[in-house]
Amino acid sequence: MGSVLIKHGTLVTATDTFAADLFIDAGRIAWIGMRPDANCPEADTVIDATGKYVLPGGIDVHTHLDMPLRGDLRSVDDFETGTIAAACGGTTTIIDYAAHSHGESMEQGFETWRQKAEGKAVIDYGFHMTLSEFTDQTLHGMERMVEQGVSSFKVFTAYPGRMMIDDAAILKVLKQAKKLGALVCVHAENGHIIDVLVEEALHAGQIAPQYHALTRPSIGEGEATHRVITLAEIAGAPLYVVHISCCEAIQEIAAAKQRGLPVYGETCPQYLLLSVDCYYLPPEFEGAKYVMSPPLRERPHQECLWQAIQTGVVDTIGTDHCPFHFRGQKELGRQDFTKIPNGGPGIETRMSLLYTGGVETGRITLNRFVDLTATGPAKLFGLYPQKGTIVPGSDADLAIIDPSIATIISAMTHNSHVDYSLYEGMRVKGMPEYVFLRGELIVREGKFVGKSGSGRFLKRPPVSR
Ligand SMILES: [Zn+2]
């Protein structure tokens, strides 16, 4: 592996912005300083970053690659196409949600996900373990997972009979997580409310995509968020609330933080930039592209989320990347919105959408951008300072962006395998020109130039909080 000098760039971390040259050796950041400096060695490769930002490679802690849903349905990006898309968007690490089937051990689920990723992933990856049921094996399974470097778990208050576990089980999981130094992630929507509203809607012949949103009210998300925060407080455990979509949930997170509880929030670009209006887009059934859970909300929720980002109530930006083709997959729900596979693409556009919607508009600083997309996730999920920042000794995972260059998002040109984009035709800045993974150039002039299988599994240790 050759050495690299990135010169004349503007380096950006979660706290600082400064002009400096950066020297990479043996896959790590070896030296940061100003030229001319006698200490700076000669490099095999030199990149001129004049007028460009050098950022820590992004960390997306919410992805679902190669994820089975039901029957033959699975998300259409595997660990190769999904991580190539991620890399081209400036993301160099993902944490994907591994899962075990009912009746299967967590070890088996973990092994299945390792096999999906090995030899395919082009960026580094870790796993959370999804707890889709609670059995007498669960607490022991969590212990075994932490030993394997899977130090975070996901629970659901939605999908009764499939993914939901009850409050008693969630409390036990939280207590165990506290003991193990693990972090519990929660999908917080009230599944019982949703089931009743869905049944009523179908009974009334309301089958179109917009009923997906109308049967998942935001107050149900707020209620579930409040309830799980209460359970976490009783357990004395930290809690990470995934894909927050609404004001009600934000208020609960804000109140918990105010009281000093270790409660963390994640939102995603789609909740910041898209609204419930998307479900009514012509032609008929176009709205199916936007069917995801939680659903897109009315516009005022977007302002709430942006404010929460500005005030630190939201800690990270993930994607919930879980793409299904419109043709042949989303279309399964033409006669019944509950048959539309839930999820959308996002892994490739996370950084550029937040840059464009946040930094370009002046809503957030470039430092806050780095914190939300890299440093914050690295700290919460046991990857810091190996990942998520620019300091000597860290992995040389870097994204170089030219703030003067704009790109048009389109399914015709994106790297994800999925056949549509949620942002077709949108003009964005912040797509990277160069991306490095542990010192190897994997994206050059916006094109993937890395190798399949060069991503490594990241064992994530417990984090003391
Ligand atoms: Zn998800």
Short mmCIF file of C-alpha atoms and ligand atoms in Angstrom, two decimals:
data_model
loop_
_atom_site.label_atom_id
_atom_site.label_comp_id
_atom_site.label_asym_id
_atom_site.label_seq_id
_atom_site.Cartn_x
_atom_site.Cartn_y
_atom_site.Cartn_z
CA MET A 1 0.00 0.00 0.00
CA GLY A 2 1.52 3.31 -1.10
CA SER A 3 1.71 6.55 0.81
CA VAL A 4 -0.50 9.50 -0.14
CA LEU A 5 -0.14 13.23 0.34
CA ILE A 6 -3.31 15.33 0.18
CA LYS A 7 -2.12 18.89 -0.13
CA HIS A 8 -3.62 22.38 0.09
CA GLY A 9 -6.99 21.09 1.33
CA THR A 10 -9.29 22.42 4.03
CA LEU A 11 -9.55 19.76 6.72
CA VAL A 12 -12.82 19.56 8.60
CA THR A 13 -13.55 17.73 11.85
CA ALA A 14 -16.52 17.95 14.23
CA THR A 15 -14.76 20.81 16.02
CA ASP A 16 -12.24 22.46 13.65
CA THR A 17 -11.80 23.71 10.11
CA PHE A 18 -8.22 24.41 9.04
CA ALA A 19 -5.92 24.51 6.03
CA ALA A 20 -3.37 21.70 6.17
CA ASP A 21 -1.67 18.96 4.25
CA LEU A 22 -2.33 15.37 5.25
CA PHE A 23 -0.01 12.41 4.84
CA ILE A 24 -1.27 8.83 4.73
CA ASP A 25 0.98 5.86 5.34
CA ALA A 26 0.11 2.18 5.81
CA GLY A 27 -3.60 2.96 5.69
CA ARG A 28 -3.55 5.46 8.51
CA ILE A 29 -3.31 9.20 8.86
CA ALA A 30 0.37 9.63 9.64
CA TRP A 31 0.89 13.35 9.69
CA ILE A 32 -1.08 16.61 9.46
CA GLY A 33 0.66 19.95 8.99
CA MET A 34 1.53 22.91 6.84
CA ARG A 35 4.02 22.74 4.00
CA PRO A 36 6.80 23.51 3.70
CA ASP A 37 7.71 21.30 6.61
CA ALA A 38 10.84 19.26 6.77
CA ASN A 39 8.91 16.57 8.65
CA CYS A 40 6.60 15.84 5.74
CA PRO A 41 7.88 12.85 3.83
CA GLU A 42 7.67 12.29 0.09
CA ALA A 43 4.54 10.42 -1.02
CA ASP A 44 3.86 7.88 -3.78
CA THR A 45 0.63 9.65 -4.73
CA VAL A 46 -0.13 13.36 -4.42
CA ILE A 47 -3.66 14.76 -4.53
CA ASP A 48 -4.16 18.50 -4.89
CA ALA A 49 -7.14 19.49 -2.76
CA THR A 50 -6.97 23.24 -3.37
CA GLY A 51 -10.42 24.74 -2.79
CA LYS A 52 -11.77 21.43 -1.49
CA TYR A 53 -12.90 20.05 1.85
CA VAL A 54 -11.25 16.96 3.30
CA LEU A 55 -13.77 15.25 5.58
CA PRO A 56 -13.79 12.07 7.66
CA GLY A 57 -15.42 9.30 5.60
CA GLY A 58 -19.10 9.05 6.47
CA ILE A 59 -20.54 6.45 8.83
CA ASP A 60 -24.08 5.26 8.11
CA VAL A 61 -25.29 3.25 11.10
CA HIS A 62 -28.69 2.34 9.68
CA THR A 63 -28.71 0.11 6.59
CA HIS A 64 -30.53 -3.02 5.45
CA LEU A 65 -28.50 -4.64 2.67
CA ASP A 66 -29.58 -7.96 1.18
CA MET A 67 -32.41 -8.06 3.70
CA PRO A 68 -35.11 -10.72 3.37
CA LEU A 69 -38.60 -9.33 3.91
CA ARG A 70 -41.21 -11.99 3.18
CA GLY A 71 -41.46 -14.76 0.61
CA ASP A 72 -38.84 -14.17 -2.06
CA LEU A 73 -38.68 -10.45 -1.39
CA ARG A 74 -35.34 -9.00 -0.37
CA SER A 75 -33.85 -5.52 -0.52
CA VAL A 76 -32.21 -5.14 -3.92
CA ASP A 77 -28.79 -3.85 -2.90
CA ASP A 78 -26.45 -6.56 -1.68
CA PHE A 79 -23.23 -5.80 0.18
CA GLU A 80 -21.46 -5.12 -3.10
CA THR A 81 -23.84 -2.74 -4.89
CA GLY A 82 -24.96 -1.17 -1.60
CA THR A 83 -21.47 -0.39 -0.38
CA ILE A 84 -20.33 0.85 -3.83
CA ALA A 85 -23.28 3.25 -3.70
CA ALA A 86 -22.29 4.23 -0.15
CA ALA A 87 -18.67 4.84 -1.17
CA CYS A 88 -19.68 7.00 -4.12
CA GLY A 89 -21.71 9.09 -1.69
CA GLY A 90 -18.76 9.57 0.69
CA THR A 91 -19.57 6.86 3.24
CA THR A 92 -16.72 4.53 4.23
CA THR A 93 -18.33 2.59 7.10
CA ILE A 94 -21.78 1.13 7.59
CA ILE A 95 -23.41 -0.70 10.45
CA ASP A 96 -26.05 -2.98 8.98
CA TYR A 97 -28.94 -4.58 10.85
CA ALA A 98 -28.27 -8.31 10.99
CA ALA A 99 -31.20 -10.41 12.09
CA HIS A 100 -32.05 -13.93 13.19
CA SER A 101 -35.20 -15.70 12.10
CA HIS A 102 -37.70 -16.84 14.71
CA GLY A 103 -36.33 -19.97 16.34
CA GLU A 104 -32.81 -19.32 15.06
CA SER A 105 -29.95 -18.29 17.36
CA MET A 106 -28.30 -14.89 17.14
CA GLU A 107 -25.04 -16.63 16.24
CA GLN A 108 -26.74 -18.15 13.19
CA GLY A 109 -28.08 -14.73 12.17
CA PHE A 110 -24.67 -13.17 12.67
CA GLU A 111 -23.02 -15.89 10.57
CA THR A 112 -25.58 -15.40 7.79
CA TRP A 113 -24.83 -11.67 7.68
CA ARG A 114 -21.07 -12.20 7.74
CA GLN A 115 -21.43 -14.43 4.70
CA LYS A 116 -23.54 -11.82 2.92
CA ALA A 117 -20.81 -9.21 3.44
CA GLU A 118 -17.56 -11.16 3.10
CA GLY A 119 -15.93 -10.90 -0.29
CA LYS A 120 -18.48 -8.30 -1.35
CA ALA A 121 -18.40 -5.20 0.84
CA VAL A 122 -16.14 -2.46 -0.52
CA ILE A 123 -16.17 -0.39 2.67
CA ASP A 124 -15.79 -1.37 6.32
CA TYR A 125 -18.84 -2.71 8.11
CA GLY A 126 -20.19 -3.71 11.47
CA PHE A 127 -23.50 -5.23 12.53
CA HIS A 128 -26.25 -4.54 15.00
CA MET A 129 -28.33 -7.57 15.96
CA THR A 130 -32.10 -7.27 15.53
CA LEU A 131 -34.09 -8.98 18.29
CA SER A 132 -37.18 -10.15 16.46
CA GLU A 133 -38.44 -12.25 19.36
CA PHE A 134 -37.73 -12.62 23.07
CA THR A 135 -36.97 -16.15 24.29
CA ASP A 136 -35.08 -17.74 27.17
CA GLN A 137 -32.02 -17.57 24.89
CA THR A 138 -32.14 -13.83 24.24
CA LEU A 139 -30.16 -12.46 27.18
CA HIS A 140 -27.42 -15.06 26.79
CA GLY A 141 -27.39 -14.47 23.03
CA MET A 142 -26.76 -10.77 23.62
CA GLU A 143 -23.72 -11.63 25.74
CA ARG A 144 -22.35 -13.86 22.97
CA MET A 145 -22.92 -11.13 20.38
CA VAL A 146 -21.00 -8.53 22.40
CA GLU A 147 -18.10 -11.00 22.58
CA GLN A 148 -18.21 -11.18 18.77
CA GLY A 149 -18.07 -7.39 18.37
CA VAL A 150 -21.78 -6.83 17.86
CA SER A 151 -22.40 -4.34 20.66
CA SER A 152 -25.77 -2.91 19.70
CA PHE A 153 -29.24 -4.42 19.41
CA LYS A 154 -32.53 -3.39 17.87
CA VAL A 155 -35.98 -3.79 19.30
CA PHE A 156 -39.38 -2.93 17.83
CA THR A 157 -42.54 -1.57 19.41
CA ALA A 158 -44.19 -2.03 15.99
CA TYR A 159 -45.21 -5.11 13.97
CA PRO A 160 -47.01 -7.22 16.64
CA GLY A 161 -46.65 -10.93 15.96
CA ARG A 162 -43.64 -10.39 13.69
CA MET A 163 -41.00 -8.09 15.17
CA MET A 164 -42.54 -6.48 18.25
CA ILE A 165 -41.48 -7.57 21.70
CA ASP A 166 -43.50 -6.40 24.71
CA ASP A 167 -42.51 -3.86 27.34
CA ALA A 168 -41.36 -6.52 29.81
CA ALA A 169 -39.03 -7.99 27.22
CA ILE A 170 -37.71 -4.58 26.19
CA LEU A 171 -37.02 -3.78 29.85
CA LYS A 172 -35.07 -7.03 30.26
CA VAL A 173 -33.10 -6.33 27.07
CA LEU A 174 -32.28 -2.83 28.31
CA LYS A 175 -31.09 -4.15 31.67
CA GLN A 176 -28.89 -6.71 29.93
CA ALA A 177 -27.51 -4.03 27.58
CA LYS A 178 -26.66 -1.88 30.59
CA LYS A 179 -24.73 -4.79 32.10
CA LEU A 180 -22.88 -5.51 28.85
CA GLY A 181 -22.09 -1.92 27.85
CA ALA A 182 -24.24 -2.39 24.75
CA LEU A 183 -26.59 0.09 23.13
CA VAL A 184 -30.25 -0.67 22.42
CA CYS A 185 -31.71 0.88 19.26
CA VAL A 186 -35.47 1.15 19.04
CA HIS A 187 -37.92 1.43 16.18
CA ALA A 188 -40.56 3.37 18.10
CA GLU A 189 -44.06 3.33 16.65
CA ASN A 190 -47.11 1.94 18.46
CA GLY A 191 -47.80 -1.27 16.53
CA HIS A 192 -51.20 -1.97 18.07
CA ILE A 193 -52.58 1.43 17.02
CA ILE A 194 -51.29 0.87 13.49
CA ASP A 195 -52.85 -2.61 13.23
CA VAL A 196 -56.29 -1.33 14.20
CA LEU A 197 -56.15 1.64 11.82
CA VAL A 198 -54.92 -0.55 8.97
CA GLU A 199 -57.74 -3.02 9.50
CA GLU A 200 -60.29 -0.19 9.43
CA ALA A 201 -58.76 1.34 6.30
CA LEU A 202 -58.77 -1.92 4.35
CA HIS A 203 -62.32 -2.62 5.48
CA ALA A 204 -63.33 0.77 4.07
CA GLY A 205 -61.63 0.00 0.74
CA GLN A 206 -58.81 2.49 1.35
CA ILE A 207 -56.03 0.73 -0.52
CA ALA A 208 -53.87 3.52 -2.02
CA PRO A 209 -50.31 4.32 -0.86
CA GLN A 210 -51.32 7.41 1.14
CA TYR A 211 -53.18 5.17 3.60
CA HIS A 212 -49.82 3.83 4.66
CA ALA A 213 -49.13 7.26 6.16
CA LEU A 214 -52.66 7.86 7.42
CA THR A 215 -52.63 4.63 9.44
CA ARG A 216 -49.33 5.41 11.20
CA PRO A 217 -50.04 8.64 13.12
CA SER A 218 -47.14 10.64 14.51
CA ILE A 219 -48.62 10.65 18.02
CA GLY A 220 -48.21 6.86 18.00
CA GLU A 221 -44.51 7.37 17.33
CA GLY A 222 -44.35 9.91 20.15
CA GLU A 223 -46.12 7.53 22.55
CA ALA A 224 -43.79 4.64 21.79
CA THR A 225 -40.73 6.87 22.10
CA HIS A 226 -41.92 8.07 25.51
CA ARG A 227 -42.62 4.53 26.68
CA VAL A 228 -39.24 3.11 25.70
CA ILE A 229 -37.43 6.10 27.22
CA THR A 230 -39.28 5.30 30.47
CA LEU A 231 -38.12 1.68 30.26
CA ALA A 232 -34.54 2.79 29.60
CA GLU A 233 -34.64 5.14 32.56
CA ILE A 234 -35.83 2.35 34.83
CA ALA A 235 -33.08 0.08 33.50
CA GLY A 236 -30.50 2.86 33.83
CA ALA A 237 -29.54 2.06 30.24
CA PRO A 238 -28.69 4.27 27.27
CA LEU A 239 -31.11 4.30 24.37
CA TYR A 240 -30.80 5.15 20.67
CA VAL A 241 -34.02 6.00 18.84
CA VAL A 242 -33.74 5.25 15.12
CA HIS A 243 -35.29 7.12 12.18
CA ILE A 244 -37.21 9.79 14.08
CA SER A 245 -39.79 11.31 11.76
CA CYS A 246 -41.91 13.67 13.85
CA CYS A 247 -42.18 16.49 16.39
CA GLU A 248 -43.82 14.28 19.02
CA ALA A 249 -40.82 11.94 19.17
CA ILE A 250 -38.39 14.87 19.11
CA GLN A 251 -40.14 16.40 22.14
CA GLU A 252 -39.69 13.15 24.06
CA ILE A 253 -35.97 12.93 23.20
CA ALA A 254 -35.46 16.59 24.09
CA ALA A 255 -37.18 16.13 27.45
CA ALA A 256 -35.09 13.04 28.22
CA LYS A 257 -31.86 14.85 27.35
CA GLN A 258 -32.92 17.80 29.46
CA ARG A 259 -33.16 15.44 32.39
CA GLY A 260 -29.66 14.17 31.72
CA LEU A 261 -30.64 10.74 30.41
CA PRO A 262 -28.32 9.06 27.87
CA VAL A 263 -30.96 9.05 25.12
CA TYR A 264 -29.81 9.60 21.54
CA GLY A 265 -31.71 10.38 18.37
CA GLU A 266 -31.25 9.55 14.71
CA THR A 267 -33.14 10.97 11.76
CA CYS A 268 -32.73 10.45 8.01
CA PRO A 269 -32.63 12.81 5.02
CA GLN A 270 -36.04 11.68 3.76
CA TYR A 271 -37.73 12.97 6.92
CA LEU A 272 -35.90 16.30 6.60
CA LEU A 273 -36.56 16.88 2.91
CA LEU A 274 -39.70 15.00 1.85
CA SER A 275 -43.27 15.22 3.13
CA VAL A 276 -46.53 13.32 3.13
CA ASP A 277 -47.34 15.11 -0.16
CA CYS A 278 -45.17 12.51 -1.92
CA TYR A 279 -47.87 9.87 -1.36
CA TYR A 280 -50.24 11.89 -3.55
CA LEU A 281 -47.84 12.40 -6.46
CA PRO A 282 -49.17 11.46 -9.91
CA PRO A 283 -49.43 9.10 -11.67
CA GLU A 284 -51.54 6.79 -9.56
CA PHE A 285 -49.47 4.58 -7.25
CA GLU A 286 -46.31 6.70 -7.68
CA GLY A 287 -46.57 7.26 -3.92
CA ALA A 288 -45.56 3.62 -3.35
CA LYS A 289 -41.94 4.67 -3.90
CA TYR A 290 -42.16 6.61 -0.64
CA VAL A 291 -43.74 3.86 1.46
CA MET A 292 -41.43 3.37 4.42
CA SER A 293 -41.88 3.19 8.18
CA PRO A 294 -42.27 5.58 9.86
CA PRO A 295 -43.97 7.32 6.93
CA LEU A 296 -43.15 10.77 5.58
CA ARG A 297 -44.96 13.40 7.66
CA GLU A 298 -46.71 16.74 7.16
CA ARG A 299 -44.34 19.61 6.43
CA PRO A 300 -44.18 21.20 9.93
CA HIS A 301 -42.39 18.09 11.19
CA GLN A 302 -39.44 18.87 8.91
CA GLU A 303 -38.81 22.19 10.65
CA CYS A 304 -38.98 20.41 14.01
CA LEU A 305 -36.33 17.93 12.87
CA TRP A 306 -34.02 20.63 11.51
CA GLN A 307 -34.29 22.48 14.81
CA ALA A 308 -33.51 19.28 16.68
CA ILE A 309 -30.40 18.89 14.54
CA GLN A 310 -29.35 22.44 15.33
CA THR A 311 -29.92 22.09 19.06
CA GLY A 312 -28.28 18.68 19.45
CA VAL A 313 -31.48 16.74 20.16
CA VAL A 314 -30.71 14.68 17.06
CA ASP A 315 -27.25 13.12 17.26
CA THR A 316 -26.82 11.29 13.97
CA ILE A 317 -28.08 11.06 10.41
CA GLY A 318 -28.65 7.52 9.15
CA THR A 319 -30.47 6.38 6.03
CA ASP A 320 -32.57 3.28 6.75
CA HIS A 321 -31.43 2.28 3.24
CA CYS A 322 -33.76 -0.60 2.36
CA PRO A 323 -34.48 -0.39 -1.36
CA PHE A 324 -37.11 -2.32 -3.27
CA HIS A 325 -37.66 -1.94 -7.01
CA PHE A 326 -40.74 -0.02 -8.04
CA ARG A 327 -41.31 -2.46 -10.92
CA GLY A 328 -42.29 -5.87 -9.66
CA GLN A 329 -41.75 -5.23 -5.94
CA LYS A 330 -43.47 -2.01 -4.80
CA GLU A 331 -46.10 -2.90 -7.40
CA LEU A 332 -47.17 -5.90 -5.34
CA GLY A 333 -49.23 -3.40 -3.34
CA ARG A 334 -51.29 -1.91 -6.16
CA GLN A 335 -54.49 -3.40 -4.73
CA ASP A 336 -53.49 -3.15 -1.05
CA PHE A 337 -51.02 -0.65 0.44
CA THR A 338 -50.04 -3.13 3.17
CA LYS A 339 -48.47 -5.32 0.46
CA ILE A 340 -46.08 -2.57 -0.65
CA PRO A 341 -42.63 -3.55 0.66
CA ASN A 342 -41.59 -0.90 3.18
CA GLY A 343 -38.34 0.96 2.60
CA GLY A 344 -36.46 3.18 0.22
CA PRO A 345 -32.95 3.92 -1.01
CA GLY A 346 -30.69 6.50 0.64
CA ILE A 347 -27.18 5.17 1.24
CA GLU A 348 -25.68 7.07 -1.71
CA THR A 349 -27.28 10.46 -1.13
CA ARG A 350 -27.09 10.85 2.66
CA MET A 351 -24.05 13.13 2.72
CA SER A 352 -24.93 15.28 -0.30
CA LEU A 353 -28.54 15.79 0.82
CA LEU A 354 -27.50 16.87 4.30
CA TYR A 355 -24.76 19.06 2.85
CA THR A 356 -27.19 20.69 0.44
CA GLY A 357 -30.15 20.96 2.80
CA GLY A 358 -28.10 21.77 5.89
CA VAL A 359 -24.73 23.36 5.16
CA GLU A 360 -25.59 25.17 1.91
CA THR A 361 -28.70 26.71 3.45
CA GLY A 362 -26.80 27.83 6.55
CA ARG A 363 -28.85 25.65 8.89
CA ILE A 364 -25.77 23.82 10.18
CA THR A 365 -22.03 24.39 10.09
CA LEU A 366 -19.65 22.13 8.24
CA ASN A 367 -18.39 20.92 11.63
CA ARG A 368 -21.88 19.94 12.71
CA PHE A 369 -22.26 18.16 9.37
CA VAL A 370 -19.16 16.07 10.15
CA ASP A 371 -20.44 15.37 13.66
CA LEU A 372 -23.83 14.14 12.39
CA THR A 373 -22.48 12.02 9.55
CA ALA A 374 -19.28 10.58 11.03
CA THR A 375 -18.00 11.59 14.47
CA GLY A 376 -21.28 11.23 16.37
CA PRO A 377 -22.07 7.76 14.98
CA ALA A 378 -18.45 6.63 15.56
CA LYS A 379 -18.57 7.66 19.22
CA LEU A 380 -21.97 6.13 19.93
CA PHE A 381 -21.20 2.80 18.28
CA GLY A 382 -17.69 2.09 19.51
CA LEU A 383 -15.68 3.07 16.43
CA TYR A 384 -14.03 6.27 17.64
CA PRO A 385 -11.25 7.40 17.12
CA GLN A 386 -10.29 4.64 14.66
CA LYS A 387 -13.15 5.97 12.52
CA GLY A 388 -15.05 9.25 12.36
CA THR A 389 -12.32 11.85 12.67
CA ILE A 390 -9.08 13.16 11.19
CA VAL A 391 -6.20 12.72 13.62
CA PRO A 392 -2.83 11.01 13.32
CA GLY A 393 -3.31 7.30 13.99
CA SER A 394 -6.89 7.12 12.70
CA ASP A 395 -7.81 5.00 9.69
CA ALA A 396 -7.32 7.09 6.55
CA ASP A 397 -11.02 7.03 5.64
CA LEU A 398 -11.60 10.33 3.90
CA ALA A 399 -14.00 12.02 1.51
CA ILE A 400 -12.84 15.02 -0.51
CA ILE A 401 -15.59 17.27 -1.78
CA ASP A 402 -15.44 20.23 -4.11
CA PRO A 403 -18.08 22.66 -2.84
CA SER A 404 -18.32 24.32 -6.25
CA ILE A 405 -19.53 21.17 -8.02
CA ALA A 406 -23.23 20.31 -8.28
CA THR A 407 -24.67 16.94 -9.30
CA ILE A 408 -28.14 15.94 -10.44
CA ILE A 409 -29.51 12.90 -8.63
CA SER A 410 -31.01 10.29 -10.94
CA ALA A 411 -31.73 6.58 -11.00
CA MET A 412 -30.14 6.61 -14.48
CA THR A 413 -26.73 7.45 -13.03
CA HIS A 414 -26.75 6.26 -9.42
CA ASN A 415 -24.75 3.24 -8.27
CA SER A 416 -27.46 1.60 -6.20
CA HIS A 417 -29.14 -1.30 -7.96
CA VAL A 418 -32.65 0.04 -7.30
CA ASP A 419 -34.76 1.23 -10.24
CA TYR A 420 -35.81 4.64 -8.89
CA SER A 421 -34.64 7.51 -6.72
CA LEU A 422 -36.62 9.36 -4.06
CA TYR A 423 -34.89 12.54 -5.27
CA GLU A 424 -35.02 12.19 -9.07
CA GLY A 425 -33.81 15.40 -10.72
CA MET A 426 -32.71 17.11 -7.51
CA ARG A 427 -29.57 19.25 -7.76
CA VAL A 428 -27.14 18.66 -4.89
CA LYS A 429 -23.66 19.63 -3.80
CA GLY A 430 -21.34 17.60 -1.62
CA MET A 431 -20.96 14.43 -3.69
CA PRO A 432 -17.31 13.43 -3.17
CA GLU A 433 -14.67 13.70 -5.83
CA TYR A 434 -12.27 11.34 -4.05
CA VAL A 435 -12.86 8.77 -1.32
CA PHE A 436 -10.21 6.85 0.58
CA LEU A 437 -10.73 3.68 2.60
CA ARG A 438 -7.78 2.98 4.91
CA GLY A 439 -5.54 4.90 2.53
CA GLU A 440 -6.73 3.18 -0.66
CA LEU A 441 -8.39 5.36 -3.26
CA ILE A 442 -11.82 3.81 -3.83
CA VAL A 443 -13.58 6.71 -5.58
CA ARG A 444 -11.88 8.90 -8.18
CA GLU A 445 -13.69 11.78 -9.89
CA GLY A 446 -16.94 10.41 -8.49
CA LYS A 447 -16.47 6.91 -9.92
CA PHE A 448 -15.88 3.74 -7.92
CA VAL A 449 -12.35 2.42 -8.49
CA GLY A 450 -12.02 0.06 -5.49
CA LYS A 451 -12.20 -3.71 -5.21
CA SER A 452 -15.05 -5.98 -4.18
CA GLY A 453 -14.43 -7.54 -0.81
CA SER A 454 -11.92 -4.94 0.40
CA GLY A 455 -14.21 -3.92 3.28
CA ARG A 456 -13.41 -5.38 6.69
CA PHE A 457 -15.67 -6.49 9.51
CA LEU A 458 -15.39 -4.11 12.46
CA LYS A 459 -15.55 -5.66 15.91
CA ARG A 460 -17.12 -2.97 18.02
CA PRO A 461 -16.31 -3.03 21.72
CA PRO A 462 -18.81 -2.09 24.43
CA VAL A 463 -18.85 1.63 25.16
CA SER A 464 -18.98 2.98 28.69
CA ARG A 465 -21.54 5.80 28.99
ZN ZN B 1 -34.43 0.29 9.45
#
